[in-house]
Amino acid sequence: MAIFEKLITLNNQVEHDLDNVLSHNDNYSIPKIYDAKGDLSKRWYVYFSFRNTETNKMERISNIYGKAHKYKTKENRYAILSSYRINLLKHLKEGYNPFDSNRSLHNSVKEQKNPTKSESNFITATKEADIIVSKDTPAGTALKDAFDFSLKLKKQQVSERTFQDYKYKMESFLKYISKHHTDVKTIDQLSKNVTQDFLNNLLLNSSPRNRNNHRLAMGSVMQTLEDNDIMPVNFIKKIPVLKSTPQRNKTYTLDKENKIFDYLESEDPILLLFIKFISYNFLRPIEVCRIRIGDINLENNTIQFKAKNSPLKTKIIPEILLKELPDLTKMDKTHFLFTPDKIGGVWETQETNKRNYFSKCFKTIVKAKFDLGADYGLYSFRHTYITKLYRMLLKNGSPFEAKSKLMLITGHTSMSALEKYLRDIDAELPEDYSHLLE
């Protein structure tokens, strides 16, 4: 049975048991789960009250913690505590009385010394519940089931773009295993050697960067499996990262930039405006794809968007770009600013598909026309205009003053990050040093 099917069945069983005991009697309260409002750094437990036979008053019984603290996700904590709750309800219904046994359920589970028959049943059931999430592992869980489980949890933790990247890379891994390691069917049969073989194949057929990116995504998925006791150890952590030289986008010369802009004015105005958002507002291509009409505030001349380093970032729109915008006041605020055929419209597809669409348009329309190499792309416009702006700022101030002003414009979160970026694109060059060589 798949892991998520167990969780669903478990929840149904909880409701069924509750229905059976709600009208049982008033000697005990219905056990509840304390989840610390979802805070995994705090202890979660099951709690209930029982009527003291001597005082005839309801008294809180010691909390039942069990092994819930060992589980690092909300789903698994709810699963194990729901199991405890089911077992507790069952034995309360059968007549378990913590005062008669002179020992709380918590201590019964912990000590397991001379338990009553009811306590023995509870202890046994609790031990079985402790492995509800992992009792099919390692030998019983198919690779795809294990990876699907991890991906379902990841979907709640990462962006849609990152999730799709994880999903794609795990599917590639599974296809490779099904073709080259047909004996590997379950998670316990997966080894470091098999994983290393897949990564080596990527290296031979693509690049160190692609290999490293796969390693990173696979490591994240497998770490979730380790955290949830579905695989004993995430051995990808022992596979080293290879040295990789990232592909760099060159900056355009002023002459080349002017010719591209003039050509697109008549050839593809939508692509031209897309490029100007990259150039004048220093946005990344995928950030431009996220812009909706309602994200642009024409009263304050600002724009809000989801950035690489922030869930919501606000930037001013410079006058040079405002003059390029069409009338947005009558457009639907929920529509995307950029679509394939017009400004302002519905475009239901993934962000990466949108970015790839404009990248392909640029390759087809601009690169072919101006015979540009692989190191020129949409990102090159961002590099070009940041370089241009930085050198202009240097004319009226020190490097520190120029960088301080530039940080506010580009959106870099730290001076060190900006300085590294400027070094990478060769924006920071020394003055002529000929006199030093004479």
GROMACS .gro file of C-alpha atoms in nm:
model
  438
    1MET     CA    1   0.000   0.000   0.000
    2ALA     CA    2   0.140   0.340  -0.092
    3ILE     CA    3   0.241   0.573   0.190
    4PHE     CA    4  -0.016   0.842   0.115
    5GLU     CA    5  -0.289   0.580   0.089
    6LYS     CA    6  -0.199   0.481   0.444
    7LEU     CA    7  -0.236   0.836   0.564
    8ILE     CA    8  -0.576   0.868   0.397
    9THR     CA    9  -0.693   0.534   0.540
   10LEU     CA   10  -0.564   0.640   0.879
   11ASN     CA   11  -0.765   0.961   0.875
   12ASN     CA   12  -1.080   0.771   0.778
   13GLN     CA   13  -1.021   0.530   1.064
   14VAL     CA   14  -0.990   0.819   1.309
   15GLU     CA   15  -1.331   0.950   1.207
   16HIS     CA   16  -1.481   0.602   1.229
   17ASP     CA   17  -1.345   0.549   1.580
   18LEU     CA   18  -1.463   0.891   1.690
   19ASP     CA   19  -1.815   0.810   1.575
   20ASN     CA   20  -1.808   0.492   1.780
   21VAL     CA   21  -1.692   0.647   2.105
   22LEU     CA   22  -1.847   0.993   2.114
   23SER     CA   23  -2.153   0.865   2.293
   24HIS     CA   24  -1.967   0.597   2.490
   25ASN     CA   25  -1.969   0.751   2.839
   26ASP     CA   26  -1.855   1.057   3.027
   27ASN     CA   27  -1.568   0.897   3.219
   28TYR     CA   28  -1.309   1.024   2.971
   29SER     CA   29  -1.270   1.302   2.719
   30ILE     CA   30  -1.213   1.236   2.353
   31PRO     CA   31  -0.831   1.231   2.302
   32LYS     CA   32  -0.696   1.521   2.099
   33ILE     CA   33  -0.373   1.602   1.920
   34TYR     CA   34  -0.169   1.904   2.029
   35ASP     CA   35   0.025   2.024   1.724
   36ALA     CA   36   0.180   2.347   1.860
   37LYS     CA   37   0.005   2.532   1.575
   38GLY     CA   38   0.226   2.350   1.326
   39ASP     CA   39   0.556   2.443   1.495
   40LEU     CA   40   0.787   2.144   1.439
   41SER     CA   41   1.045   2.279   1.685
   42LYS     CA   42   0.802   2.208   1.972
   43ARG     CA   43   0.683   1.875   2.106
   44TRP     CA   44   0.353   1.739   1.974
   45TYR     CA   45   0.144   1.493   2.173
   46VAL     CA   46  -0.193   1.330   2.238
   47TYR     CA   47  -0.381   1.440   2.550
   48PHE     CA   48  -0.704   1.348   2.727
   49SER     CA   49  -0.875   1.356   3.067
   50PHE     CA   50  -1.019   1.074   3.276
   51ARG     CA   51  -1.257   1.073   3.570
   52ASN     CA   52  -1.078   0.995   3.896
   53THR     CA   53  -1.272   0.714   4.065
   54GLU     CA   54  -1.191   0.852   4.412
   55THR     CA   55  -1.271   1.221   4.359
   56ASN     CA   56  -1.523   1.174   4.076
   57LYS     CA   57  -1.354   1.467   3.896
   58MET     CA   58  -1.209   1.475   3.548
   59GLU     CA   59  -0.831   1.497   3.563
   60ARG     CA   60  -0.578   1.556   3.287
   61ILE     CA   61  -0.365   1.248   3.222
   62SER     CA   62   0.004   1.273   3.131
   63ASN     CA   63   0.067   1.364   2.769
   64ILE     CA   64   0.149   1.083   2.528
   65TYR     CA   65   0.455   1.184   2.326
   66GLY     CA   66   0.574   0.848   2.190
   67LYS     CA   67   0.818   0.895   1.904
   68ALA     CA   68   0.640   1.183   1.736
   69HIS     CA   69   0.939   1.416   1.790
   70LYS     CA   70   1.151   1.200   1.558
   71TYR     CA   71   0.938   1.288   1.259
   72LYS     CA   72   1.037   1.609   1.085
   73THR     CA   73   0.729   1.681   0.874
   74LYS     CA   74   0.377   1.777   0.971
   75GLU     CA   75   0.226   1.494   0.767
   76ASN     CA   76   0.420   1.224   0.948
   77ARG     CA   77   0.365   1.373   1.293
   78TYR     CA   78  -0.009   1.383   1.232
   79ALA     CA   79   0.010   1.025   1.106
   80ILE     CA   80   0.189   0.884   1.410
   81LEU     CA   81  -0.015   1.084   1.663
   82SER     CA   82  -0.338   0.987   1.490
   83SER     CA   83  -0.229   0.627   1.531
   84TYR     CA   84  -0.171   0.682   1.903
   85ARG     CA   85  -0.510   0.848   1.923
   86ILE     CA   86  -0.686   0.559   1.752
   87ASN     CA   87  -0.525   0.303   1.980
   88LEU     CA   88  -0.602   0.509   2.288
   89LEU     CA   89  -0.969   0.543   2.188
   90LYS     CA   90  -0.990   0.171   2.129
   91HIS     CA   91  -0.854   0.078   2.473
   92LEU     CA   92  -1.052   0.343   2.657
   93LYS     CA   93  -1.363   0.199   2.500
   94GLU     CA   94  -1.255  -0.148   2.613
   95GLY     CA   95  -1.234  -0.027   2.971
   96TYR     CA   96  -0.881   0.098   3.023
   97ASN     CA   97  -0.862   0.303   3.343
   98PRO     CA   98  -0.532   0.482   3.415
   99PHE     CA   99  -0.624   0.529   3.782
  100ASP     CA  100  -0.704   0.165   3.840
  101SER     CA  101  -0.371   0.062   3.694
  102ASN     CA  102  -0.202   0.333   3.904
  103ARG     CA  103   0.006   0.425   3.603
  104SER     CA  104  -0.044   0.671   3.315
  105LEU     CA  105  -0.046   0.562   2.955
  106HIS     CA  106   0.264   0.770   2.899
  107ASN     CA  107   0.456   0.572   3.159
  108SER     CA  108   0.310   0.246   3.037
  109VAL     CA  109   0.453   0.310   2.694
  110LYS     CA  110   0.783   0.433   2.829
  111GLU     CA  111   0.851   0.180   3.104
  112GLN     CA  112   0.667  -0.132   2.979
  113LYS     CA  113   0.705  -0.298   3.321
  114ASN     CA  114   0.441  -0.553   3.421
  115PRO     CA  115   0.169  -0.397   3.208
  116THR     CA  116  -0.194  -0.500   3.234
  117LYS     CA  117  -0.352  -0.681   2.939
  118SER     CA  118  -0.508  -0.358   2.820
  119GLU     CA  119  -0.175  -0.177   2.852
  120SER     CA  120   0.006  -0.455   2.670
  121ASN     CA  121  -0.234  -0.421   2.382
  122PHE     CA  122  -0.183  -0.046   2.382
  123ILE     CA  123   0.197  -0.077   2.390
  124THR     CA  124   0.196  -0.329   2.106
  125ALA     CA  125  -0.034  -0.115   1.896
  126THR     CA  126   0.177   0.193   1.967
  127LYS     CA  127   0.494   0.017   1.856
  128GLU     CA  128   0.321  -0.085   1.536
  129ALA     CA  129   0.204   0.273   1.486
  130ASP     CA  130   0.558   0.401   1.516
  131ILE     CA  131   0.644   0.240   1.184
  132ILE     CA  132   0.325   0.326   0.996
  133VAL     CA  133   0.511   0.558   0.761
  134SER     CA  134   0.810   0.333   0.709
  135LYS     CA  135   0.696  -0.025   0.761
  136ASP     CA  136   0.715  -0.087   0.387
  137THR     CA  137   1.071   0.036   0.380
  138PRO     CA  138   1.331  -0.032   0.281
  139ALA     CA  139   1.246  -0.347   0.089
  140GLY     CA  140   0.879  -0.282   0.013
  141THR     CA  141   0.877   0.070  -0.130
  142ALA     CA  142   0.912   0.107  -0.506
  143LEU     CA  143   1.151   0.376  -0.622
  144LYS     CA  144   0.879   0.575  -0.794
  145ASP     CA  145   0.651   0.559  -0.488
  146ALA     CA  146   0.933   0.685  -0.265
  147PHE     CA  147   1.024   0.970  -0.500
  148ASP     CA  148   0.658   1.064  -0.550
  149PHE     CA  149   0.613   1.081  -0.173
  150SER     CA  150   0.911   1.312  -0.135
  151LEU     CA  151   0.797   1.531  -0.426
  152LYS     CA  152   0.450   1.571  -0.276
  153LEU     CA  153   0.610   1.708   0.040
  154LYS     CA  154   0.851   1.924  -0.159
  155LYS     CA  155   0.562   2.078  -0.350
  156GLN     CA  156   0.446   2.241  -0.025
  157GLN     CA  157   0.792   2.380   0.050
  158VAL     CA  158   0.941   2.515  -0.274
  159SER     CA  159   0.832   2.731  -0.566
  160GLU     CA  160   0.646   2.580  -0.860
  161ARG     CA  161   0.951   2.633  -1.079
  162THR     CA  162   1.179   2.449  -0.836
  163PHE     CA  163   0.926   2.171  -0.791
  164GLN     CA  164   0.901   2.115  -1.167
  165ASP     CA  165   1.280   2.107  -1.186
  166TYR     CA  166   1.293   1.842  -0.911
  167LYS     CA  167   1.021   1.640  -1.081
  168TYR     CA  168   1.191   1.649  -1.421
  169LYS     CA  169   1.528   1.543  -1.282
  170MET     CA  170   1.384   1.257  -1.076
  171GLU     CA  171   1.195   1.131  -1.382
  172SER     CA  172   1.521   1.134  -1.578
  173PHE     CA  173   1.687   0.937  -1.300
  174LEU     CA  174   1.409   0.678  -1.298
  175LYS     CA  175   1.425   0.639  -1.678
  176TYR     CA  176   1.798   0.581  -1.661
  177ILE     CA  177   1.760   0.319  -1.388
  178SER     CA  178   1.484   0.136  -1.577
  179LYS     CA  179   1.710   0.115  -1.880
  180HIS     CA  180   2.055   0.050  -1.730
  181HIS     CA  181   1.985  -0.097  -1.386
  182THR     CA  182   1.676  -0.311  -1.432
  183ASP     CA  183   1.740  -0.502  -1.108
  184VAL     CA  184   1.690  -0.185  -0.900
  185LYS     CA  185   1.320  -0.178  -0.816
  186THR     CA  186   1.290  -0.056  -0.458
  187ILE     CA  187   1.444   0.216  -0.248
  188ASP     CA  188   1.667  -0.024  -0.052
  189GLN     CA  189   1.825  -0.143  -0.377
  190LEU     CA  190   1.928   0.209  -0.474
  191SER     CA  191   2.298   0.264  -0.403
  192LYS     CA  192   2.562   0.530  -0.429
  193ASN     CA  193   2.721   0.341  -0.720
  194VAL     CA  194   2.396   0.344  -0.923
  195THR     CA  195   2.348   0.715  -0.853
  196GLN     CA  196   2.712   0.792  -0.936
  197ASP     CA  197   2.673   0.601  -1.264
  198PHE     CA  198   2.377   0.823  -1.360
  199LEU     CA  199   2.566   1.143  -1.275
  200ASN     CA  200   2.876   1.026  -1.465
  201ASN     CA  201   2.659   0.960  -1.770
  202LEU     CA  202   2.525   1.316  -1.747
  203LEU     CA  203   2.878   1.451  -1.725
  204LEU     CA  204   2.988   1.259  -2.035
  205ASN     CA  205   2.686   1.371  -2.238
  206SER     CA  206   2.631   1.727  -2.117
  207SER     CA  207   2.837   1.938  -1.877
  208PRO     CA  208   2.965   1.957  -1.517
  209ARG     CA  209   2.704   2.224  -1.448
  210ASN     CA  210   2.415   2.003  -1.562
  211ARG     CA  211   2.556   1.713  -1.363
  212ASN     CA  212   2.587   1.931  -1.051
  213ASN     CA  213   2.233   2.065  -1.093
  214HIS     CA  214   2.096   1.710  -1.106
  215ARG     CA  215   2.301   1.616  -0.802
  216LEU     CA  216   2.159   1.913  -0.610
  217ALA     CA  217   1.794   1.836  -0.695
  218MET     CA  218   1.830   1.463  -0.629
  219GLY     CA  219   2.006   1.531  -0.300
  220SER     CA  220   1.719   1.751  -0.183
  221VAL     CA  221   1.458   1.486  -0.271
  222MET     CA  222   1.658   1.208  -0.105
  223GLN     CA  223   1.718   1.415   0.206
  224THR     CA  224   1.341   1.425   0.257
  225LEU     CA  225   1.337   1.045   0.226
  226GLU     CA  226   1.609   1.019   0.489
  227ASP     CA  227   1.429   1.261   0.719
  228ASN     CA  228   1.117   1.046   0.694
  229ASP     CA  229   1.299   0.716   0.752
  230ILE     CA  230   1.222   0.591   0.401
  231MET     CA  231   1.588   0.552   0.316
  232PRO     CA  232   1.857   0.508   0.584
  233VAL     CA  233   2.105   0.763   0.451
  234ASN     CA  234   2.123   1.026   0.180
  235PHE     CA  235   2.443   0.905   0.014
  236ILE     CA  236   2.442   1.189  -0.242
  237LYS     CA  237   2.604   1.401   0.028
  238LYS     CA  238   2.913   1.183  -0.020
  239ILE     CA  239   2.922   1.248  -0.397
  240PRO     CA  240   3.136   1.559  -0.455
  241VAL     CA  241   3.038   1.869  -0.650
  242LEU     CA  242   3.250   1.910  -0.963
  243LYS     CA  243   3.419   2.232  -1.059
  244SER     CA  244   3.208   2.407  -1.320
  245THR     CA  245   3.267   2.724  -1.519
  246PRO     CA  246   2.928   2.890  -1.566
  247GLN     CA  247   2.825   3.017  -1.907
  248ARG     CA  248   2.854   3.392  -1.916
  249ASN     CA  249   2.645   3.633  -2.119
  250LYS     CA  250   2.853   3.901  -2.288
  251THR     CA  251   2.754   4.267  -2.286
  252TYR     CA  252   2.649   4.440  -2.607
  253THR     CA  253   2.836   4.725  -2.769
  254LEU     CA  254   2.643   5.049  -2.801
  255ASP     CA  255   2.630   5.010  -3.179
  256LYS     CA  256   2.497   4.653  -3.159
  257GLU     CA  257   2.239   4.748  -2.898
  258ASN     CA  258   2.105   5.038  -3.107
  259LYS     CA  259   2.075   4.820  -3.417
  260ILE     CA  260   1.883   4.550  -3.226
  261PHE     CA  261   1.642   4.805  -3.080
  262ASP     CA  262   1.583   4.970  -3.417
  263TYR     CA  263   1.522   4.634  -3.584
  264LEU     CA  264   1.273   4.517  -3.320
  265GLU     CA  265   1.081   4.845  -3.336
  266SER     CA  266   0.915   4.722  -3.653
  267GLU     CA  267   0.983   4.348  -3.637
  268ASP     CA  268   0.855   4.258  -3.287
  269PRO     CA  269   0.746   4.548  -3.055
  270ILE     CA  270   0.637   4.306  -2.779
  271LEU     CA  271   0.982   4.147  -2.762
  272LEU     CA  272   1.138   4.495  -2.767
  273LEU     CA  273   0.931   4.608  -2.464
  274PHE     CA  274   1.019   4.281  -2.289
  275ILE     CA  275   1.389   4.358  -2.343
  276LYS     CA  276   1.347   4.714  -2.218
  277PHE     CA  277   1.209   4.587  -1.886
  278ILE     CA  278   1.529   4.384  -1.854
  279SER     CA  279   1.745   4.678  -1.965
  280TYR     CA  280   1.587   4.975  -1.787
  281ASN     CA  281   1.441   4.807  -1.477
  282PHE     CA  282   1.720   4.548  -1.443
  283LEU     CA  283   1.475   4.260  -1.408
  284ARG     CA  284   1.559   3.900  -1.488
  285PRO     CA  285   1.366   3.750  -1.784
  286ILE     CA  286   1.158   3.521  -1.562
  287GLU     CA  287   1.072   3.816  -1.335
  288VAL     CA  288   0.938   4.005  -1.637
  289CYS     CA  289   0.722   3.703  -1.722
  290ARG     CA  290   0.558   3.723  -1.376
  291ILE     CA  291   0.436   4.082  -1.412
  292ARG     CA  292   0.060   4.135  -1.416
  293ILE     CA  293  -0.117   4.461  -1.506
  294GLY     CA  294  -0.214   4.508  -1.140
  295ASP     CA  295   0.152   4.489  -1.033
  296ILE     CA  296   0.219   4.826  -1.200
  297ASN     CA  297   0.124   5.132  -0.995
  298LEU     CA  298   0.107   5.429  -1.230
  299GLU     CA  299   0.037   5.674  -0.946
  300ASN     CA  300   0.364   5.598  -0.769
  301ASN     CA  301   0.546   5.475  -1.079
  302THR     CA  302   0.638   5.148  -0.909
  303ILE     CA  303   0.623   4.781  -0.992
  304GLN     CA  304   0.593   4.481  -0.760
  305PHE     CA  305   0.710   4.132  -0.854
  306LYS     CA  306   0.846   3.807  -0.715
  307ALA     CA  307   1.223   3.832  -0.734
  308LYS     CA  308   1.496   3.570  -0.713
  309ASN     CA  309   1.589   3.673  -0.359
  310SER     CA  310   1.254   3.800  -0.229
  311PRO     CA  311   0.890   3.683  -0.233
  312LEU     CA  312   0.778   4.039  -0.314
  313LYS     CA  313   1.001   4.319  -0.435
  314THR     CA  314   0.912   4.678  -0.522
  315LYS     CA  315   1.105   4.891  -0.770
  316ILE     CA  316   1.050   5.228  -0.927
  317ILE     CA  317   0.980   5.238  -1.299
  318PRO     CA  318   1.214   5.497  -1.456
  319GLU     CA  319   1.064   5.763  -1.682
  320ILE     CA  320   1.250   5.618  -1.983
  321LEU     CA  321   1.045   5.297  -1.944
  322LEU     CA  322   0.716   5.462  -1.847
  323LYS     CA  323   0.711   5.639  -2.183
  324GLU     CA  324   0.724   5.301  -2.357
  325LEU     CA  325   0.417   5.157  -2.180
  326PRO     CA  326   0.078   5.148  -2.355
  327ASP     CA  327  -0.238   5.267  -2.177
  328LEU     CA  328  -0.286   5.012  -1.896
  329THR     CA  329  -0.580   5.181  -1.721
  330LYS     CA  330  -0.849   4.991  -1.912
  331MET     CA  331  -0.679   4.652  -1.897
  332ASP     CA  332  -0.776   4.369  -1.661
  333LYS     CA  333  -0.548   4.391  -1.358
  334THR     CA  334  -0.530   4.012  -1.331
  335HIS     CA  335  -0.393   3.973  -1.684
  336PHE     CA  336  -0.023   3.923  -1.751
  337LEU     CA  337   0.159   4.219  -1.901
  338PHE     CA  338   0.334   4.000  -2.159
  339THR     CA  339   0.170   3.732  -2.375
  340PRO     CA  340   0.284   3.594  -2.712
  341ASP     CA  341   0.052   3.810  -2.922
  342LYS     CA  342  -0.032   4.122  -2.720
  343ILE     CA  343   0.036   4.338  -2.416
  344GLY     CA  344  -0.210   4.245  -2.141
  345GLY     CA  345  -0.385   3.911  -2.163
  346VAL     CA  346  -0.434   3.559  -2.033
  347TRP     CA  347  -0.142   3.320  -2.066
  348GLU     CA  348  -0.188   2.993  -1.879
  349THR     CA  349   0.142   2.809  -1.879
  350GLN     CA  350   0.440   2.762  -1.649
  351GLU     CA  351   0.680   3.051  -1.592
  352THR     CA  352   0.969   2.857  -1.742
  353ASN     CA  353   0.768   2.804  -2.060
  354LYS     CA  354   0.707   3.179  -2.081
  355ARG     CA  355   1.072   3.258  -2.035
  356ASN     CA  356   1.169   2.995  -2.291
  357TYR     CA  357   0.918   3.140  -2.537
  358PHE     CA  358   1.083   3.484  -2.531
  359SER     CA  359   1.430   3.328  -2.537
  360LYS     CA  360   1.336   3.135  -2.852
  361CYS     CA  361   1.185   3.448  -3.006
  362PHE     CA  362   1.509   3.634  -2.941
  363LYS     CA  363   1.712   3.349  -3.089
  364THR     CA  364   1.494   3.328  -3.399
  365ILE     CA  365   1.441   3.698  -3.464
  366VAL     CA  366   1.755   3.867  -3.332
  367LYS     CA  367   2.038   3.615  -3.314
  368ALA     CA  368   1.983   3.491  -3.666
  369LYS     CA  369   1.969   3.848  -3.800
  370PHE     CA  370   2.281   3.977  -3.625
  371ASP     CA  371   2.480   3.650  -3.617
  372LEU     CA  372   2.514   3.649  -3.238
  373GLY     CA  373   2.691   3.362  -3.063
  374ALA     CA  374   2.573   3.145  -2.774
  375ASP     CA  375   2.718   3.389  -2.521
  376TYR     CA  376   2.468   3.659  -2.618
  377GLY     CA  377   2.112   3.640  -2.488
  378LEU     CA  378   1.835   3.826  -2.309
  379TYR     CA  379   2.042   3.833  -1.991
  380SER     CA  380   2.311   4.023  -2.181
  381PHE     CA  381   2.091   4.333  -2.180
  382ARG     CA  382   2.080   4.333  -1.799
  383HIS     CA  383   2.459   4.304  -1.786
  384THR     CA  384   2.498   4.577  -2.049
  385TYR     CA  385   2.284   4.836  -1.873
  386ILE     CA  386   2.417   4.766  -1.524
  387THR     CA  387   2.769   4.812  -1.662
  388LYS     CA  388   2.663   5.134  -1.834
  389LEU     CA  389   2.493   5.272  -1.521
  390TYR     CA  390   2.782   5.182  -1.291
  391ARG     CA  391   3.038   5.355  -1.509
  392MET     CA  392   2.821   5.665  -1.527
  393LEU     CA  393   2.787   5.672  -1.146
  394LEU     CA  394   3.166   5.643  -1.112
  395LYS     CA  395   3.209   5.972  -1.295
  396ASN     CA  396   3.048   6.164  -1.009
  397GLY     CA  397   3.155   5.964  -0.705
  398SER     CA  398   3.381   5.707  -0.546
  399PRO     CA  399   3.343   5.334  -0.620
  400PHE     CA  400   3.171   5.288  -0.282
  401GLU     CA  401   2.923   5.570  -0.351
  402ALA     CA  402   2.854   5.433  -0.699
  403LYS     CA  403   2.792   5.082  -0.568
  404SER     CA  404   2.570   5.209  -0.286
  405LYS     CA  405   2.345   5.387  -0.534
  406LEU     CA  406   2.359   5.095  -0.775
  407MET     CA  407   2.242   4.848  -0.506
  408LEU     CA  408   1.914   5.039  -0.468
  409ILE     CA  409   1.856   5.024  -0.842
  410THR     CA  410   1.957   4.666  -0.924
  411GLY     CA  411   1.807   4.506  -0.613
  412HIS     CA  412   2.116   4.319  -0.495
  413THR     CA  413   2.076   4.232  -0.127
  414SER     CA  414   2.435   4.298  -0.018
  415MET     CA  415   2.740   4.494  -0.126
  416SER     CA  416   2.945   4.174  -0.157
  417ALA     CA  417   2.685   4.020  -0.390
  418LEU     CA  418   2.687   4.331  -0.608
  419GLU     CA  419   3.067   4.344  -0.616
  420LYS     CA  420   3.086   3.979  -0.721
  421TYR     CA  421   2.831   4.045  -0.994
  422LEU     CA  422   3.026   4.346  -1.122
  423ARG     CA  423   3.346   4.140  -1.129
  424ASP     CA  424   3.172   3.857  -1.315
  425ILE     CA  425   3.051   4.088  -1.593
  426ASP     CA  426   3.376   4.290  -1.601
  427ALA     CA  427   3.191   4.613  -1.526
  428GLU     CA  428   3.466   4.731  -1.293
  429LEU     CA  429   3.777   4.806  -1.496
  430PRO     CA  430   4.088   5.004  -1.394
  431GLU     CA  431   4.193   5.332  -1.551
  432ASP     CA  432   4.462   5.332  -1.818
  433TYR     CA  433   4.786   5.226  -1.652
  434SER     CA  434   5.024   5.296  -1.944
  435HIS     CA  435   5.216   5.552  -1.741
  436LEU     CA  436   5.306   5.281  -1.493
  437LEU     CA  437   5.477   5.078  -1.763
  438GLU     CA  438   5.694   5.357  -1.906
   0.00000   0.00000   0.00000
